[in-house]
XYZ file of C-alpha atoms in Angstrom:
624
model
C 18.042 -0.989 141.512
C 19.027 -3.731 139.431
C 16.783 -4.956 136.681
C 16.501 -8.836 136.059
C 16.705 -9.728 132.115
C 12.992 -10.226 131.713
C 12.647 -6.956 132.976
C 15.555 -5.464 130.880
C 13.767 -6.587 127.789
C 10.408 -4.854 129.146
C 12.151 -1.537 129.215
C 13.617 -2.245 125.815
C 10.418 -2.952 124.033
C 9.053 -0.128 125.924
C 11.518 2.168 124.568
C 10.830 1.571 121.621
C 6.923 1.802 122.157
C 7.709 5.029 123.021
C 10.058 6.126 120.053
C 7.862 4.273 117.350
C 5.233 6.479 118.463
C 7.339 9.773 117.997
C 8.142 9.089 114.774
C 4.918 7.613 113.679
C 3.257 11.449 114.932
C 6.252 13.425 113.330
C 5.610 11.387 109.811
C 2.026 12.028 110.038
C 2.048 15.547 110.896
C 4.841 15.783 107.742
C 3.364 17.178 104.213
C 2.979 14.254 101.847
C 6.118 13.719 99.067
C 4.914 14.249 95.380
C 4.406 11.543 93.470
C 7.045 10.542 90.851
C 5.957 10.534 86.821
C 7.072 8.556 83.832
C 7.295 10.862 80.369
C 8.196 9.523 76.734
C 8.761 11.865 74.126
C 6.714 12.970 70.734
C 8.755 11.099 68.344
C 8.645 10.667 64.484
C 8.162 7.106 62.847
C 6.320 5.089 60.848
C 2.510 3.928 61.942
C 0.782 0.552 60.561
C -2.804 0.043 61.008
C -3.684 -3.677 60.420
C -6.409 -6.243 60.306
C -5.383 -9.581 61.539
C -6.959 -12.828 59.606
C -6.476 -15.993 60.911
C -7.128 -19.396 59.135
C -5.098 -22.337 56.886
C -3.112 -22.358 53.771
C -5.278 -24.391 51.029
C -3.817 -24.880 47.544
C -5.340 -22.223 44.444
C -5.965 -24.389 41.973
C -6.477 -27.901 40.773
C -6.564 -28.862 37.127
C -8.060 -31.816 35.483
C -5.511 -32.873 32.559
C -6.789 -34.330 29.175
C -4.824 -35.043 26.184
C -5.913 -32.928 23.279
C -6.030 -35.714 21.157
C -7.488 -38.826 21.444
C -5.398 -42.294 21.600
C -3.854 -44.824 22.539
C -1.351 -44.180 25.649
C 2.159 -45.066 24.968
C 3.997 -43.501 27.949
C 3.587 -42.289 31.325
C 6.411 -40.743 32.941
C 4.713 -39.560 36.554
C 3.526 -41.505 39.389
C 0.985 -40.743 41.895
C 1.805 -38.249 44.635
C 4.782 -37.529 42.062
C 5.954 -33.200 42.844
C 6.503 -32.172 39.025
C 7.143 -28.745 37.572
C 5.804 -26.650 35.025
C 6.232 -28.253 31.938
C 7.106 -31.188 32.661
C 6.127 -34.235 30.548
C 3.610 -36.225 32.234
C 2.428 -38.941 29.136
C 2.020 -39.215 25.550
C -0.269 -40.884 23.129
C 0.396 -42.323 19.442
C 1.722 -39.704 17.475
C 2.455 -41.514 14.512
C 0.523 -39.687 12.386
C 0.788 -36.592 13.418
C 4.952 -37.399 13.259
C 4.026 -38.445 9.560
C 1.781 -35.123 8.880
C 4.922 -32.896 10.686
C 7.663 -34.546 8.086
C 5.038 -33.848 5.312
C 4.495 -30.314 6.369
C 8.647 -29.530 6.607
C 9.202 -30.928 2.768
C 6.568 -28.561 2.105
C 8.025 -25.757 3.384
C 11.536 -26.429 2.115
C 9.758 -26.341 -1.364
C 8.058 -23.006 -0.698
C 11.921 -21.692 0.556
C 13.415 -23.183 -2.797
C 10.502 -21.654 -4.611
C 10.458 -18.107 -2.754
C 14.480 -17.672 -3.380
C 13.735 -18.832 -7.467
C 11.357 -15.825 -7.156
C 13.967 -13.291 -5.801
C 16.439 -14.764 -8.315
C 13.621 -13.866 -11.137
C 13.283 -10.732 -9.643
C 16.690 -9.921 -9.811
C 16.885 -11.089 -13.356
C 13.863 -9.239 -14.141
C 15.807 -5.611 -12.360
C 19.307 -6.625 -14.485
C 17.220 -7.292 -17.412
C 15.378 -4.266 -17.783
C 18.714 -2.133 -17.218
C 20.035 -3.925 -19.780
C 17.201 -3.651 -22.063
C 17.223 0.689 -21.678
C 20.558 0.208 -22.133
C 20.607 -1.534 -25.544
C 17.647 -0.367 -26.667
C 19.141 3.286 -26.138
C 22.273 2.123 -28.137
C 19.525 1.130 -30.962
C 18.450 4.486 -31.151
C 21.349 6.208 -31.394
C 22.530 3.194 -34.336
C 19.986 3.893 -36.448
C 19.527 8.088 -35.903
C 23.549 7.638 -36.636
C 22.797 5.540 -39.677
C 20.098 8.496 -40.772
C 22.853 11.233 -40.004
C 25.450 8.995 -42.108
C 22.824 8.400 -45.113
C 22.041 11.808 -44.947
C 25.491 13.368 -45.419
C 26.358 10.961 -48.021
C 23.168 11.769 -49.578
C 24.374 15.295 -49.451
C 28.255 15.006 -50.426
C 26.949 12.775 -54.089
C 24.412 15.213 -54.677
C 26.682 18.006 -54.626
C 29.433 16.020 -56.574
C 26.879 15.045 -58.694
C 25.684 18.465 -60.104
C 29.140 19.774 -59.744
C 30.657 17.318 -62.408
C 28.024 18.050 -64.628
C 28.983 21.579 -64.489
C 32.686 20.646 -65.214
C 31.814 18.058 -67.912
C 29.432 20.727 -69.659
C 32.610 23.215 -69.318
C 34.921 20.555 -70.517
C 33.012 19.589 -73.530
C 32.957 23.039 -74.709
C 36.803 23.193 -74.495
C 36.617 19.586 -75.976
C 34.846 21.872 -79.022
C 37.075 24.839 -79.511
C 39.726 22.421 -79.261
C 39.036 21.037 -82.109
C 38.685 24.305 -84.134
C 42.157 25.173 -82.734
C 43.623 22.024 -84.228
C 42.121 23.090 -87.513
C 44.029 26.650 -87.479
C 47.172 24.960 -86.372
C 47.121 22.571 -89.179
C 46.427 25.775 -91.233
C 49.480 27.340 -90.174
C 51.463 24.710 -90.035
C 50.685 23.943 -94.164
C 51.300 27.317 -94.995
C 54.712 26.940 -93.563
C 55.833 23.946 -95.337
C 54.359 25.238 -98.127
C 56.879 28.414 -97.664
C 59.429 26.133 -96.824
C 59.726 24.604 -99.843
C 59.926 27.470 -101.728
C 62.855 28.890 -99.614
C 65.920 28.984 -101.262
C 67.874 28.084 -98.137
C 66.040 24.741 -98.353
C 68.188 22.740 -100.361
C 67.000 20.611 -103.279
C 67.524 17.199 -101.222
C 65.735 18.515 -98.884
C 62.838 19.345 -100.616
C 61.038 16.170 -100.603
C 61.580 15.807 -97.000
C 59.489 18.733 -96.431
C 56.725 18.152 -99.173
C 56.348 14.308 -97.477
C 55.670 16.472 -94.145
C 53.200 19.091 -95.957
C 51.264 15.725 -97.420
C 51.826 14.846 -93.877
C 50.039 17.784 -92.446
C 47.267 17.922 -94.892
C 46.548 14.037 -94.248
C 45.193 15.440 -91.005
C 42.069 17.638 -92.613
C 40.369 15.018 -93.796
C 39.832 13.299 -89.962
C 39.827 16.723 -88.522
C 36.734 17.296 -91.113
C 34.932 13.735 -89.781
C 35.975 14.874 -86.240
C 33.902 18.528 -86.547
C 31.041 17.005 -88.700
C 30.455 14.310 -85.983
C 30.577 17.155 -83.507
C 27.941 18.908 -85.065
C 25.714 16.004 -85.944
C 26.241 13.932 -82.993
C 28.136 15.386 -80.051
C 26.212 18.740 -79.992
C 22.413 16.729 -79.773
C 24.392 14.425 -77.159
C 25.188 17.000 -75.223
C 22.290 19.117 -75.145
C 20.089 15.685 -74.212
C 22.572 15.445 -71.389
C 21.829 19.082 -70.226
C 18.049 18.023 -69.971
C 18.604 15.065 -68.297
C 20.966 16.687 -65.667
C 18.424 19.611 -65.300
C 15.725 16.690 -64.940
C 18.031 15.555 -62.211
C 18.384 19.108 -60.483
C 14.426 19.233 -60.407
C 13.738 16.153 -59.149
C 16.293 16.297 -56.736
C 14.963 19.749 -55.738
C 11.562 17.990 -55.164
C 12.594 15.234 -53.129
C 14.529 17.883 -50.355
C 11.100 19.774 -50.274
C 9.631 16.769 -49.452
C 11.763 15.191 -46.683
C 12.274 18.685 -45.286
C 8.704 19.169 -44.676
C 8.114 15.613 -43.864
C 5.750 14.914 -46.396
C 5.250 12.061 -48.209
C 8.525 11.018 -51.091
C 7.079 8.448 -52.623
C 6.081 10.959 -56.315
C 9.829 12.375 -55.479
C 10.956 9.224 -55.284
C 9.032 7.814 -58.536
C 9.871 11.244 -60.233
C 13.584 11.125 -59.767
C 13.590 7.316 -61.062
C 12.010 8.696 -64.296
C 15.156 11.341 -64.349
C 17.478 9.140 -63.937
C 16.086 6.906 -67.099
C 16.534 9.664 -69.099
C 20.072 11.173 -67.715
C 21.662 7.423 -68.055
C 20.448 7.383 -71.335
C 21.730 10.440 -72.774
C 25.299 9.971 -70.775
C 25.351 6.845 -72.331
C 24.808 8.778 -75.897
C 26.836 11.582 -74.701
C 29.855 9.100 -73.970
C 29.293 7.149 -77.893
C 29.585 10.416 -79.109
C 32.353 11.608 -77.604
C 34.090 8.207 -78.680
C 33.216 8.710 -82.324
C 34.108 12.388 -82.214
C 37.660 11.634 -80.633
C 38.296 8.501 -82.782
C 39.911 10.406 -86.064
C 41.749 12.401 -84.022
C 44.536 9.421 -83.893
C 44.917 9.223 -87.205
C 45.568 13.157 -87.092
C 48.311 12.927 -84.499
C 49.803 9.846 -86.691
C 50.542 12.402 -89.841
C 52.137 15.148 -87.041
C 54.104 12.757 -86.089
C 55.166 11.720 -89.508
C 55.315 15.192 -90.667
C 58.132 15.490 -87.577
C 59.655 12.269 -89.060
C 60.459 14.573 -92.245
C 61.204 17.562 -90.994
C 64.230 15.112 -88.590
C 65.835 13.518 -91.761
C 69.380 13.548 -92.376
C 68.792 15.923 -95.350
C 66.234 18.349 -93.183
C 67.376 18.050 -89.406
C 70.046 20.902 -89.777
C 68.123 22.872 -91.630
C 67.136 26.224 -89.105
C 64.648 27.462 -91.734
C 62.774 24.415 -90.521
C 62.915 25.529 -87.028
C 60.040 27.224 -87.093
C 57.670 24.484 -88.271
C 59.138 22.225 -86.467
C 57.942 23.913 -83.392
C 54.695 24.269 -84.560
C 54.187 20.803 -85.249
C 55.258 20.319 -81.605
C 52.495 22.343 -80.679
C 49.962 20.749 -82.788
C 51.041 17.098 -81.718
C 50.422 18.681 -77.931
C 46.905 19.967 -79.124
C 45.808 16.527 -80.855
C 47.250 14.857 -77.879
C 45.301 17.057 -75.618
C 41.680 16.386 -77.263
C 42.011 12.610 -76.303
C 42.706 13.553 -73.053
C 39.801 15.847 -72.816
C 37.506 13.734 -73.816
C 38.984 10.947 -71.602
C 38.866 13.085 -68.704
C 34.828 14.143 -69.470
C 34.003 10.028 -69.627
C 35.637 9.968 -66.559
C 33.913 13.031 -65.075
C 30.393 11.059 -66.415
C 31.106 8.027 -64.793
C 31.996 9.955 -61.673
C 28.847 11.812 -62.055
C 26.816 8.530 -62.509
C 28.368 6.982 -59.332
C 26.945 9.764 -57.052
C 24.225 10.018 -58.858
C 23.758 6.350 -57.813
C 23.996 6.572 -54.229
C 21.655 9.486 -54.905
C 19.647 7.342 -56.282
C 20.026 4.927 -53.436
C 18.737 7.595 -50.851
C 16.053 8.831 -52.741
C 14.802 5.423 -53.599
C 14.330 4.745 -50.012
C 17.674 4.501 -48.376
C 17.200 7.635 -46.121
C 13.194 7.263 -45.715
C 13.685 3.931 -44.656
C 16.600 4.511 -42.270
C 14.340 7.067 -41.818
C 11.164 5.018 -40.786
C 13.545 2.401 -39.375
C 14.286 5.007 -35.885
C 10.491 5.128 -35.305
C 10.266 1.767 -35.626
C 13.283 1.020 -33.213
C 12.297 4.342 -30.718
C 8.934 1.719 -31.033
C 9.985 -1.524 -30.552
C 12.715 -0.443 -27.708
C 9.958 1.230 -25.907
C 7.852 -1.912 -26.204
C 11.118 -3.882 -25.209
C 11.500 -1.369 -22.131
C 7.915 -1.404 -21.479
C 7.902 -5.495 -21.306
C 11.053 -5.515 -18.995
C 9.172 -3.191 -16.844
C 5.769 -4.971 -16.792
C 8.154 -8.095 -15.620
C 10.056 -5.934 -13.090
C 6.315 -4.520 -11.642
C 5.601 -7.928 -11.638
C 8.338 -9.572 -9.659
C 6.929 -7.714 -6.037
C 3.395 -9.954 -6.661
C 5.170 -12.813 -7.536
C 7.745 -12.736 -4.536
C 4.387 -11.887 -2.006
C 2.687 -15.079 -2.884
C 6.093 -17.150 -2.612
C 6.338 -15.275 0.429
C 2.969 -16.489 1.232
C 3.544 -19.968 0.076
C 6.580 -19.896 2.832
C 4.378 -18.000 5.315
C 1.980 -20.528 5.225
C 4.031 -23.457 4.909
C 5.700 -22.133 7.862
C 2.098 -22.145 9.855
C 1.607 -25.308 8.978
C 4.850 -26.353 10.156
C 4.180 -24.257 13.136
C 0.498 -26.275 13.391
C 1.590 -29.749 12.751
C 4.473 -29.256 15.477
C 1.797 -27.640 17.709
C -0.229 -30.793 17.013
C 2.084 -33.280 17.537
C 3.272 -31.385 20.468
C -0.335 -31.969 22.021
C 0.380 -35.487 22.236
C 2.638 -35.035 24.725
C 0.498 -34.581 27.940
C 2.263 -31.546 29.807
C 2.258 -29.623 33.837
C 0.624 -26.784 33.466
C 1.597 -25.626 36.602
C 3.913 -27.346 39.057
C 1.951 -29.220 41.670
C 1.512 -32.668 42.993
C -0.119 -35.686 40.479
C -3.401 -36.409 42.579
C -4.391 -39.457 40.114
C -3.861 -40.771 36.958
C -6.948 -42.984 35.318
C -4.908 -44.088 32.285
C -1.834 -46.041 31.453
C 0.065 -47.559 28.944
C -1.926 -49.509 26.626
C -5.182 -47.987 27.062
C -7.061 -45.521 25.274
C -6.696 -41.836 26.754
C -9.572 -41.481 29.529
C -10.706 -37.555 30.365
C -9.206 -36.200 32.278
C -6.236 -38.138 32.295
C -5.020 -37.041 35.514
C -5.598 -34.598 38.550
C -2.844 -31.787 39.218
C -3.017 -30.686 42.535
C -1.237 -27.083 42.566
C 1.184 -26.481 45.106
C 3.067 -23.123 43.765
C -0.143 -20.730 44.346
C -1.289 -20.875 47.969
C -4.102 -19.037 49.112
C -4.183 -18.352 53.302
C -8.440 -18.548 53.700
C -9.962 -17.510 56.830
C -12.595 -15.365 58.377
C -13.186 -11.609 60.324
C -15.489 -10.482 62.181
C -18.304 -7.703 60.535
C -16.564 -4.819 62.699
C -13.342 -4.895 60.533
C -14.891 -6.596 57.320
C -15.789 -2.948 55.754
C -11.890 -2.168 56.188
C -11.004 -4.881 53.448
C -10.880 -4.142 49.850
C -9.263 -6.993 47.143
C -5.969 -5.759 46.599
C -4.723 -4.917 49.845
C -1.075 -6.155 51.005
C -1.061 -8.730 53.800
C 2.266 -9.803 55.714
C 1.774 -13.597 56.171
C 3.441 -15.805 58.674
C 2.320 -19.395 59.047
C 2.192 -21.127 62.268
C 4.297 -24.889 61.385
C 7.282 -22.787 59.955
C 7.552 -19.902 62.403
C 8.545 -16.502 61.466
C 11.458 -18.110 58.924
C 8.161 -18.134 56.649
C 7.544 -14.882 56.892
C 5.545 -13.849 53.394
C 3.623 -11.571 51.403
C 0.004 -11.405 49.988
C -2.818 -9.855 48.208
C -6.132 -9.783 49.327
C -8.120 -11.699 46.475
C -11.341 -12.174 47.599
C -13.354 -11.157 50.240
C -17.074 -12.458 50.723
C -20.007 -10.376 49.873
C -22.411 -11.719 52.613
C -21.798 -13.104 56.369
C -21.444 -17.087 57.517
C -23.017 -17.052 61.039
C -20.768 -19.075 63.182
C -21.293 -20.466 66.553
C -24.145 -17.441 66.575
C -21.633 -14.472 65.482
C -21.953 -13.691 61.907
C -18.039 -13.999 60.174
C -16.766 -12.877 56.561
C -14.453 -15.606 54.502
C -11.226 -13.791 53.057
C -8.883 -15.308 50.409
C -4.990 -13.877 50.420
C -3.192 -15.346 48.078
C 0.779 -15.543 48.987
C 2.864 -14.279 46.566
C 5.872 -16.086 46.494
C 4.957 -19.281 49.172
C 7.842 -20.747 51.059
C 9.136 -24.091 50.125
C 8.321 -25.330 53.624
C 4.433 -23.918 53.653
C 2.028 -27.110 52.414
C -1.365 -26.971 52.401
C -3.679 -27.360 55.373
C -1.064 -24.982 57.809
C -2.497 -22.632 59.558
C -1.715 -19.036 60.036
C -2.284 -15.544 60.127
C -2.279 -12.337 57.246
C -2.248 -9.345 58.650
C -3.634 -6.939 56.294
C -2.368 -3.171 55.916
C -5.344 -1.459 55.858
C -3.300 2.122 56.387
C 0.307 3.428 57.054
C 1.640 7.049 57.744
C 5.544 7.380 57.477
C 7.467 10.099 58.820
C 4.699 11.173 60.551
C 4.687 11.914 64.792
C 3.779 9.087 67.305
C 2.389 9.036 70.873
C 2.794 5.631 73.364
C -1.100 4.402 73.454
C 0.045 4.383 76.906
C -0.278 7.998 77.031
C -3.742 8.715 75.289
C -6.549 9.092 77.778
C -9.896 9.587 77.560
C -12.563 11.518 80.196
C -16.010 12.036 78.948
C -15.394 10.743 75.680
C -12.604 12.863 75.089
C -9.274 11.352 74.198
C -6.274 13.832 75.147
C -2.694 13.377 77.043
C -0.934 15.089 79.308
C 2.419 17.051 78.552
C 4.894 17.392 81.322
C 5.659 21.851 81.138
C 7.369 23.211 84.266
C 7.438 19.902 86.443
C 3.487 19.728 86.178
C 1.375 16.992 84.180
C -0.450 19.801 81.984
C -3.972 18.225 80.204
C -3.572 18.827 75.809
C -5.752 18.862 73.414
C -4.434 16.581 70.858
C -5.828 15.764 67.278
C -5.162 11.826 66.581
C -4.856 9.925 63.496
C -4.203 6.378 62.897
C -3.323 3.772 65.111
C -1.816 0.510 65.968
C -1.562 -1.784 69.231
C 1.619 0.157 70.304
C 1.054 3.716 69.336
C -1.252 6.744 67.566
C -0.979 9.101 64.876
C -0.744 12.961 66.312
C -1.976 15.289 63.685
C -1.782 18.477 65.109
C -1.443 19.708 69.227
C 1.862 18.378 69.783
C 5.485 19.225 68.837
C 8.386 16.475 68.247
C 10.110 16.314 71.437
C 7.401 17.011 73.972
C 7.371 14.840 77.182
C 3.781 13.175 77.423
C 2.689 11.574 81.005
C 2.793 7.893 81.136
C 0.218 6.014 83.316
C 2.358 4.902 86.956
C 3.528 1.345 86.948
C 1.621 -0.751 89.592
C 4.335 -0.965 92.330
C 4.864 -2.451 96.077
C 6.473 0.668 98.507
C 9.460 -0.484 100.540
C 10.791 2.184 103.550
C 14.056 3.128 103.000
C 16.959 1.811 104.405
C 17.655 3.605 107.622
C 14.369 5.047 108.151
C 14.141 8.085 110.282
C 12.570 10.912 109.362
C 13.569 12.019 105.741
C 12.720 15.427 104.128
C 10.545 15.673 100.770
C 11.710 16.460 97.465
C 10.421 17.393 93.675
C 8.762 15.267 91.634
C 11.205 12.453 89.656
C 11.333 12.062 85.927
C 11.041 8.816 84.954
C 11.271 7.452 80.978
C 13.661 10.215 79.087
């Protein structure tokens, strides 16, 4: 039977009818798929806990700028609205005066400098001084101890040349004695033999007269050999024996005076004593030397007849004559022994002048010469230590005198140091950079105070308020990451909490906290009245393990998550610590790595292309 199209498309949909149904009951009576779950693992990273503050950037500070010191105005080098810097110059009063009391002040301290380096000059004068003071003073010393040691031994040397030519003159005068007895037994013998000469017969008549002339001769000489012994006995021998005492006088005195400086006593009787001596020996060498001069006087005349006797005995009648040989060589002999008592007696004046030379520089040392050299190295060891102890008092001195020119200087220097300061103040300066707000003065007029208003626009503070839940999380202090609104995250900055208030402002009926965080280094762009937002760290865990917030949930007031173990969603126990709006803090109850259970996305089903009847599978693991 043939079907017409209408009816063709009956069958069709009633096909289908049929087979819809089918599958519909085979789907239904088919167990249910399981449902697919999303996982993220335990990691490790780094969890911020934050409080958010919103409000606007206001400037820290303003300062109200005076001059320090009154005046007239005689510059002003800012404008209104004018950005300046810190330090800038902003205006300046008169400052003639305090120019004026500045110049003053600098001659003053050049003085002080010209007076401090006099001072170390003087001190170094005083330190060269004093070295060269012990130095001569030392060479004093050792002058006049040399000029005692050199007094001293030529004290010593007359003394003992002294008393030894007395004992030499004493010996000499008694040979000066026997000579003169031996001159009397030469002319003896001598007479005799002219007298036997002339009664020789060998002796010829002519020459007899030649040899009685030289008898006469011969006997001429008795007569001043008689004056010669008589004066020896009446004048030399009292002479002499005065001159003993007055050399013995000497000896003693001498004697004294050595006792005396040995023991360090006082040689002034020693002294006086030895004067007295030395009256006495003058006087008797002076008597002593007269009578050695009267004693020696005839003895000329004696060797004037030996020599005319040898005139006779050399005549043309009597020089050939060898029986006169004999007295010719004795009158030889007796001219050398007349000759010889001269000498003597020269010799002993000689030896008592000698004597009386050292027994002046004796004289000399005992009269004060060695006492006084003496006295004269106590009185230099004295006045060098005075000398050394004045040099010193100047050198101890010298460290006060340079600390009060240092002092002069020092303080000169201050007030160098204050009149600059003080002239500086009339310069009005930024104490901050910022923006001029006004200026009340200008040039002409007297200084008004304040002068002008700095507005500061280097410190920025971000102000705004929180809410009482997260107030008690705040403490002054705290870092803040700051981003401000009109600049975008290009202004991204940090803070410091500075203040937070003590009590609540109630606000549209909710009770709000005002916090100040001041930025720390503000961005060039950032001006005052922009708003924005500090987000202050309140706490931060590095290192530490993180869960997706996602994956914390919470039944009966128990938080927890569930770990994927074995294909199945498995409820743990999980200790949390911090958090932030992204993820938690685990503590303990979880390992790195683990796979916990995401919430399922909110998702449309579509069939699958090709529908029929499809068999189920495992569950899928979504989020590795």
């Amino acid at each position: 039977m043939l079907l017409t199209w209408p009816g063709r498309l009956f069958a069709l949909a009633l096909i289908g009818v049929i087979v819809g149904g089918a599958v519909f009951v085979s789907r239904a009576n088919a167990p249910a798929a399981k449902q697919e779950l999303r996982t993220q693992p335990v990691t490790k990273g780094t969890v911020t806990q934050s409080v958010a503050i919103s409000g606007s950037v206001a400037s820290s500070s303003q300062a109200k700028l005076t001059f320090q010191k009154t005046g007239k105005v005689t510059a002003v080098y800012v404008s209104v609205g004018q950005q300046v810097s810190a330090g800038q110059a902003l205006a300046k009063v008169d400052s003639t005066d305090l120019e004026n009391a500045l110049a003053q002040a600098q001659s003053s301290l050049r003085s002080a400098q010209v007076s401090y380096d006099r001072a170390v000059a003087s001190a170094n004068d005083a330190q060269r001084s004093l070295e060269q003071t012990q130095q001569s003073t030392q060479t004093d010393i050792a002058n006049a101890e040399q000029a005692v040691t050199k007094l001293k031994a030529n004290y010593v040397t007359a003394k003992n040349a002294a008393l030894s030519a007395a004992t030499t003159i004493y010996t000499d005068i008694g040979s000066f004695q026997s000579g003169l007895d031996t001159l009397k037994t030469d002319i003896d013998i001598e007479s005799n033999d002219l007298a036997q000469a002339q009664r020789d017969p060998a002796v010829g008549l002519n020459a007899q007269s030649d040899v009685k002339n030289a008898q006469n001769a011969i006997n001429g000489g008795y007569g001043p050999l008689s004056s010669a012994q008589s004066l020896t006995a009446s004048v030399l021998k009292p002479a002499i024996d005065e001159w003993q005492r007055g050399i013995d006088g000497i000896g003693a005195s001498i004697a004294r005076f050595d006792s005396a400086l040995a023991s360090g006593s006082d040689t002034t009787a020693a002294s006086a004593d030895f004067q007295q001596s030395m009256l006495s020996y003058n006087l008797a060498s002076q008597k002593l030397t007269s009578a050695i001069d009267s004693v020696t006087s005839p003895l000329s005349s004696i060797a004037s007849n030996v020599t005319t006797a040898q005139a006779s005995l050399n005549t043309t009648n009597t020089r050939t004559m060898t029986a006169l040989d004999r007295s010719r060589t004795d009158l030889a002999t007796l001219l050398t022994a007349v000759t010889a008592e001269p000498q003597l007696a020269s010799s002993t004046k000689t030896k008592l002048s000698q004597a009386g030379t050292s027994l002046s520089t004796v004289n000399d040392a005992i009269g004060g010469s060695i006492v006084n050299a003496m006295q004269n190295v106590d009185a230099t060891i004295q006045r060098s230590a005075q000398s050394v102890q004045s040099a010193q008092t100047n050198v101890a001195q010298q460290p006060f005198n340079l600390a009060n020119a240092k002092a002069s200087v020092d303080n000169a220097a201050t007030n160098v140091q204050t009149a600059q300061a003080n002239l500086d103040t009339a310069t009005l300066y930024a104490p901050s950079s910022g923006i001029i707000a006004s200026i009340a003065s200008a040039v002409g007029e007297s200084a008004a105070s304040p002068v002008m208003v700095l507005t500061g626009s280097s410190a920025l503070t971000l102000h705004g308020t929180i809410g009482e839940a997260d107030v008690a999380k705040l403490k002054v202090g705290q870092v803040a990451n700051v981003t401000v609104d009109a600049v975008g995250t290009s202004a991204r900055m940090t803070g410091k909490v500075t203040s937070v208030d003590p009590t609540a402002t109630i606000q549209q009926g909710v009770p709000v906290y005002g916090v100040d965080v001041t930025i720390d280094l503000p961005n060039q762009q950032v001006r005052p009245g922009m708003s924005g937002t500090a987000n202050v760290v309140i706490a931060s865990r590095q290192g530490v393990l993180t869960v997706p917030n996602l994956a914390i949930r919470t039944t009966s007031g128990k938080r927890y998550v569930q770990v994927l173990k074995d294909g199945e969603a498995v409820d743990t126990d999980v200790t949390f610590g911090i958090a932030n709006d992204t993820v938690t803090e685990v503590t303990a109850g979880l390992a790195e790595g683990d796979l916990v259970v995401l919430p399922q996305s909110r998702t449309t089903s579509t069939p699958r292309p090709g529908g029929g009847f499809g068999g189920g599978g495992g569950p899928v693991i979504v989020g590795r």
